[in-house]
Amino acid sequence: PADARIDEEVKRLLRSLEPVSGIRPLLIRRHRGAPRDGVRVFAAHVGPARPWLEGAHLGDVRELLDLDLRPLGEARSLGLAPQERPVQLVCTHGRHDRCCAELGRPLAAAMSRESPEQTWEVSHIGGDRFAPNVLVLPHGLYYGRLSASDAAGFVSGHRSGMLDLEHLRGRSAYPLAIQAADIYLRRHLGVRDLAALGLREHARSGPQAGYMPRRSTQSSRVGRLSHVCSSVAVSASSRTSTSSVRALDRAVDQVEVRVAVERVVDRRMR
């Protein structure tokens, strides 16, 4: 932000990153009253295949000027220390929208009590109408409308790789239509495990991209659902029953999203 109290040369560096390299810089700080341990920097790659997070302690913010940040734009490591646990960034940027500060700070306080080392306040990350907003790295997961009472379950869930489906807004590595389909599938199947659904392929259909007819076929081992409209193909590794697949088939018909799902059905669960 223009009003951030950091060195002007560092500001210019951060502003130059996104237009040229695709790197999105965010400013973070500890919640009020939390212990401060110098300048921290994190670098994250949010790609769906192998997201990663690394970080370092700096003696001064101007040390950023000595880091070669270009590899990050190519999804390559900066050589910082690997971070094994996810970080939760809570938007409290009140100058952009008052709701982010008024609703974000109580949430940041509650999450800091649960996970002081992994919780940070962050500059604007979008989605003001969903305030308070949270970004979880390295997977690039966006959440909205969390409350302080949700903090304990949210933090413990992410520690074990489980998503909060009620408040999930999407995953930044995916195009918007795929984000919507991913959330839709997870909610209908009750799949909270982050690793259980993965993107296999995606394609656009419509007047300019050809027509994909509706069909629903099953073999003895594989249930496949394929519907016309927007653009996504998602694979699921967790088990489900045939009745669940059929219920999803009926539900998908009611929305304007083409979903292609391939799911192996264990005969013993029928």
C-alpha positions as semicolon CSV with decimal commas, in nm:
position;residue;x (nm);y (nm);z (nm)
1;P;0,000;0,000;0,000
2;A;0,109;0,358;-0,068
3;D;0,072;0,446;0,301
4;A;0,287;0,158;0,428
5;R;0,562;0,274;0,660
6;I;0,854;0,105;0,489
7;D;1,159;0,221;0,301
8;E;1,075;0,398;-0,028
9;E;1,324;0,191;-0,228
10;V;1,169;-0,128;-0,095
11;K;0,823;0,005;-0,188
12;R;0,938;0,060;-0,545
13;L;1,076;-0,295;-0,560
14;L;0,750;-0,447;-0,436
15;R;0,538;-0,240;-0,675
16;S;0,749;-0,356;-0,969
17;L;0,706;-0,728;-0,903
18;E;0,351;-0,811;-1,010
19;P;0,337;-0,639;-1,353
20;V;0,664;-0,796;-1,465
21;S;0,693;-1,134;-1,294
22;G;0,344;-1,222;-1,174
23;I;0,460;-1,219;-0,813
24;R;0,198;-1,072;-0,580
25;P;0,359;-0,890;-0,285
26;L;0,165;-0,870;0,043
27;L;0,261;-0,687;0,361
28;I;0,217;-0,874;0,688
29;R;0,247;-0,791;1,056
30;R;0,188;-0,963;1,386
31;H;-0,141;-0,898;1,558
32;R;-0,136;-0,622;1,816
33;G;0,029;-0,741;2,134
34;A;0,192;-1,047;1,977
35;P;0,570;-1,079;2,023
36;R;0,774;-0,930;1,742
37;D;1,082;-1,109;1,614
38;G;1,231;-0,874;1,357
39;V;1,144;-0,868;0,987
40;R;0,998;-1,188;0,845
41;V;0,969;-1,268;0,477
42;F;0,779;-1,558;0,323
43;A;0,787;-1,679;-0,037
44;A;0,511;-1,911;-0,156
45;H;0,432;-2,095;-0,476
46;V;0,059;-2,177;-0,486
47;G;0,058;-2,405;-0,790
48;P;-0,185;-2,698;-0,750
49;A;0,069;-2,973;-0,814
50;R;0,344;-2,893;-0,561
51;P;0,277;-2,580;-0,358
52;W;0,552;-2,477;-0,123
53;L;0,635;-2,216;0,137
54;E;0,971;-2,089;0,258
55;G;1,078;-1,804;0,480
56;A;1,357;-1,616;0,653
57;H;1,430;-1,366;0,930
58;L;1,582;-1,038;0,814
59;G;1,769;-0,788;1,028
60;D;1,624;-0,497;0,829
61;V;1,359;-0,461;0,559
62;R;1,622;-0,320;0,320
63;E;1,776;-0,667;0,305
64;L;1,494;-0,746;0,063
65;L;1,687;-0,542;-0,191
66;D;1,966;-0,801;-0,180
67;L;1,735;-1,094;-0,254
68;D;1,696;-1,212;-0,612
69;L;1,318;-1,253;-0,632
70;R;1,303;-1,344;-1,000
71;P;1,308;-1,724;-0,950
72;L;0,980;-1,699;-0,760
73;G;0,806;-1,581;-1,078
74;E;0,919;-1,908;-1,237
75;A;0,799;-2,118;-0,940
76;R;1,157;-2,175;-0,826
77;S;1,288;-2,151;-0,471
78;L;1,462;-1,842;-0,337
79;G;1,679;-2,062;-0,119
80;L;1,504;-1,966;0,204
81;A;1,420;-2,207;0,487
82;P;1,133;-2,449;0,405
83;Q;0,819;-2,394;0,614
84;E;0,636;-2,713;0,704
85;R;0,321;-2,559;0,854
86;P;0,073;-2,335;0,668
87;V;0,042;-1,967;0,754
88;Q;-0,292;-1,790;0,799
89;L;-0,308;-1,431;0,674
90;V;-0,606;-1,232;0,803
91;C;-0,693;-0,915;0,610
92;T;-0,719;-0,614;0,844
93;H;-0,661;-0,341;0,585
94;G;-0,908;-0,083;0,713
95;R;-0,806;0,200;0,482
96;H;-0,928;0,003;0,183
97;D;-1,251;-0,106;0,351
98;R;-1,348;-0,046;0,713
99;C;-1,513;-0,388;0,736
100;C;-1,177;-0,558;0,685
101;A;-1,040;-0,392;0,997
102;E;-1,354;-0,402;1,211
103;L;-1,421;-0,769;1,138
104;G;-1,068;-0,884;1,065
105;R;-0,895;-0,775;1,385
106;P;-1,113;-0,980;1,623
107;L;-1,056;-1,283;1,400
108;A;-0,680;-1,218;1,389
109;A;-0,678;-1,194;1,769
110;A;-0,860;-1,526;1,807
111;M;-0,642;-1,704;1,552
112;S;-0,328;-1,563;1,714
113;R;-0,430;-1,720;2,043
114;E;-0,466;-2,056;1,870
115;S;-0,158;-2,034;1,648
116;P;0,062;-1,731;1,729
117;E;0,354;-1,835;1,507
118;Q;0,144;-1,903;1,198
119;T;-0,103;-1,612;1,213
120;W;-0,042;-1,274;1,054
121;E;-0,242;-0,967;0,963
122;V;-0,212;-0,888;0,594
123;S;-0,270;-0,603;0,351
124;H;-0,562;-0,605;0,106
125;I;-0,633;-0,945;-0,052
126;G;-0,969;-0,865;-0,215
127;G;-1,324;-0,980;-0,152
128;D;-1,427;-0,697;0,081
129;R;-1,790;-0,811;0,086
130;F;-1,676;-1,143;0,235
131;A;-1,492;-0,981;0,526
132;P;-1,324;-1,097;0,731
133;N;-1,104;-1,268;0,472
134;V;-0,826;-1,520;0,530
135;L;-0,559;-1,645;0,290
136;V;-0,384;-1,973;0,375
137;L;-0,043;-2,035;0,219
138;P;0,109;-2,224;0,046
139;H;-0,211;-2,366;-0,107
140;G;-0,357;-2,024;-0,189
141;L;-0,688;-2,098;-0,015
142;Y;-0,923;-1,802;0,032
143;Y;-1,185;-1,796;0,307
144;G;-1,452;-1,541;0,394
145;R;-1,698;-1,451;0,669
146;L;-1,517;-1,638;0,943
147;S;-1,582;-1,531;1,300
148;A;-1,367;-1,542;1,613
149;S;-1,565;-1,845;1,731
150;D;-1,451;-2,034;1,417
151;A;-1,080;-1,977;1,487
152;A;-1,000;-2,287;1,694
153;G;-1,164;-2,533;1,455
154;F;-1,023;-2,355;1,151
155;V;-0,664;-2,363;1,277
156;S;-0,677;-2,724;1,397
157;G;-0,842;-2,832;1,073
158;H;-0,570;-2,684;0,854
159;R;-0,301;-2,839;1,068
160;S;-0,441;-3,177;0,969
161;G;-0,508;-3,087;0,604
162;M;-0,883;-3,037;0,641
163;L;-1,074;-2,752;0,474
164;D;-1,352;-2,538;0,622
165;L;-1,607;-2,590;0,345
166;E;-1,863;-2,352;0,492
167;H;-1,633;-2,052;0,452
168;L;-1,414;-2,159;0,159
169;R;-1,412;-1,902;-0,126
170;G;-1,171;-2,075;-0,362
171;R;-0,814;-2,165;-0,448
172;S;-0,608;-1,902;-0,626
173;A;-0,423;-2,154;-0,845
174;Y;-0,747;-2,234;-1,029
175;P;-0,951;-2,025;-1,276
176;L;-1,278;-1,896;-1,131
177;A;-1,503;-2,161;-1,288
178;I;-1,282;-2,439;-1,153
179;Q;-1,278;-2,282;-0,808
180;A;-1,659;-2,281;-0,809
181;A;-1,677;-2,643;-0,924
182;D;-1,420;-2,757;-0,668
183;I;-1,620;-2,601;-0,383
184;Y;-1,945;-2,737;-0,524
185;L;-1,815;-3,093;-0,542
186;R;-1,659;-3,084;-0,198
187;R;-1,977;-2,958;-0,035
188;H;-2,201;-3,212;-0,205
189;L;-1,967;-3,502;-0,131
190;G;-1,857;-3,376;0,210
191;V;-1,489;-3,396;0,111
192;R;-1,286;-3,180;0,350
193;D;-0,950;-3,345;0,290
194;L;-0,742;-3,101;0,083
195;A;-0,559;-3,384;-0,096
196;A;-0,872;-3,582;-0,184
197;L;-0,968;-3,377;-0,491
198;G;-0,719;-3,272;-0,755
199;L;-0,744;-3,104;-1,094
200;R;-0,682;-3,344;-1,383
201;E;-0,772;-3,122;-1,677
202;H;-0,998;-2,836;-1,773
203;A;-1,151;-2,719;-2,098
204;R;-1,393;-2,450;-2,208
205;S;-1,713;-2,545;-2,388
206;G;-1,975;-2,333;-2,559
207;P;-2,044;-2,170;-2,897
208;Q;-1,674;-2,103;-2,961
209;A;-1,533;-2,422;-2,815
210;G;-1,763;-2,695;-2,939
211;Y;-2,044;-2,877;-2,769
212;M;-2,001;-3,153;-2,514
213;P;-2,317;-3,363;-2,484
214;R;-2,461;-3,462;-2,148
215;R;-2,395;-3,813;-2,047
216;S;-2,374;-4,023;-1,736
217;T;-2,218;-4,367;-1,760
218;Q;-2,086;-4,616;-1,510
219;S;-1,883;-4,933;-1,535
220;S;-1,843;-5,186;-1,258
221;R;-1,539;-5,000;-1,123
222;V;-1,564;-4,640;-1,233
223;G;-1,839;-4,382;-1,200
224;R;-1,800;-4,087;-1,434
225;L;-2,016;-3,775;-1,440
226;S;-1,990;-3,530;-1,726
227;H;-2,210;-3,224;-1,772
228;V;-2,216;-2,931;-2,009
229;C;-2,153;-2,571;-1,921
230;S;-1,856;-2,386;-1,783
231;S;-1,514;-2,551;-1,749
232;V;-1,368;-2,808;-1,513
233;A;-1,251;-3,162;-1,467
234;V;-1,177;-3,274;-1,112
235;S;-1,060;-3,611;-0,988
236;A;-1,135;-3,756;-0,647
237;S;-0,912;-4,001;-0,464
238;S;-1,133;-4,058;-0,159
239;R;-1,392;-4,335;-0,161
240;T;-1,762;-4,279;-0,193
241;S;-2,069;-4,490;-0,243
242;T;-2,254;-4,533;-0,570
243;S;-2,558;-4,362;-0,417
244;S;-2,345;-4,055;-0,342
245;V;-2,228;-4,040;-0,702
246;R;-2,588;-4,063;-0,823
247;A;-2,696;-3,791;-0,581
248;L;-2,423;-3,566;-0,718
249;D;-2,535;-3,647;-1,072
250;R;-2,886;-3,521;-0,996
251;A;-2,760;-3,211;-0,816
252;V;-2,516;-3,103;-1,087
253;D;-2,803;-3,096;-1,336
254;Q;-2,945;-2,799;-1,144
255;V;-2,649;-2,564;-1,181
256;E;-2,469;-2,403;-1,472
257;V;-2,136;-2,580;-1,430
258;R;-2,001;-2,862;-1,640
259;V;-1,831;-3,105;-1,410
260;A;-1,634;-3,406;-1,517
261;V;-1,552;-3,634;-1,227
262;E;-1,386;-3,969;-1,235
263;R;-1,423;-4,171;-0,915
264;V;-1,324;-4,526;-0,842
265;V;-1,605;-4,705;-0,656
266;D;-1,505;-4,995;-0,434
267;R;-1,750;-5,281;-0,489
268;R;-1,744;-5,365;-0,119
269;M;-1,902;-5,029;-0,039
270;R;-2,205;-5,086;-0,264
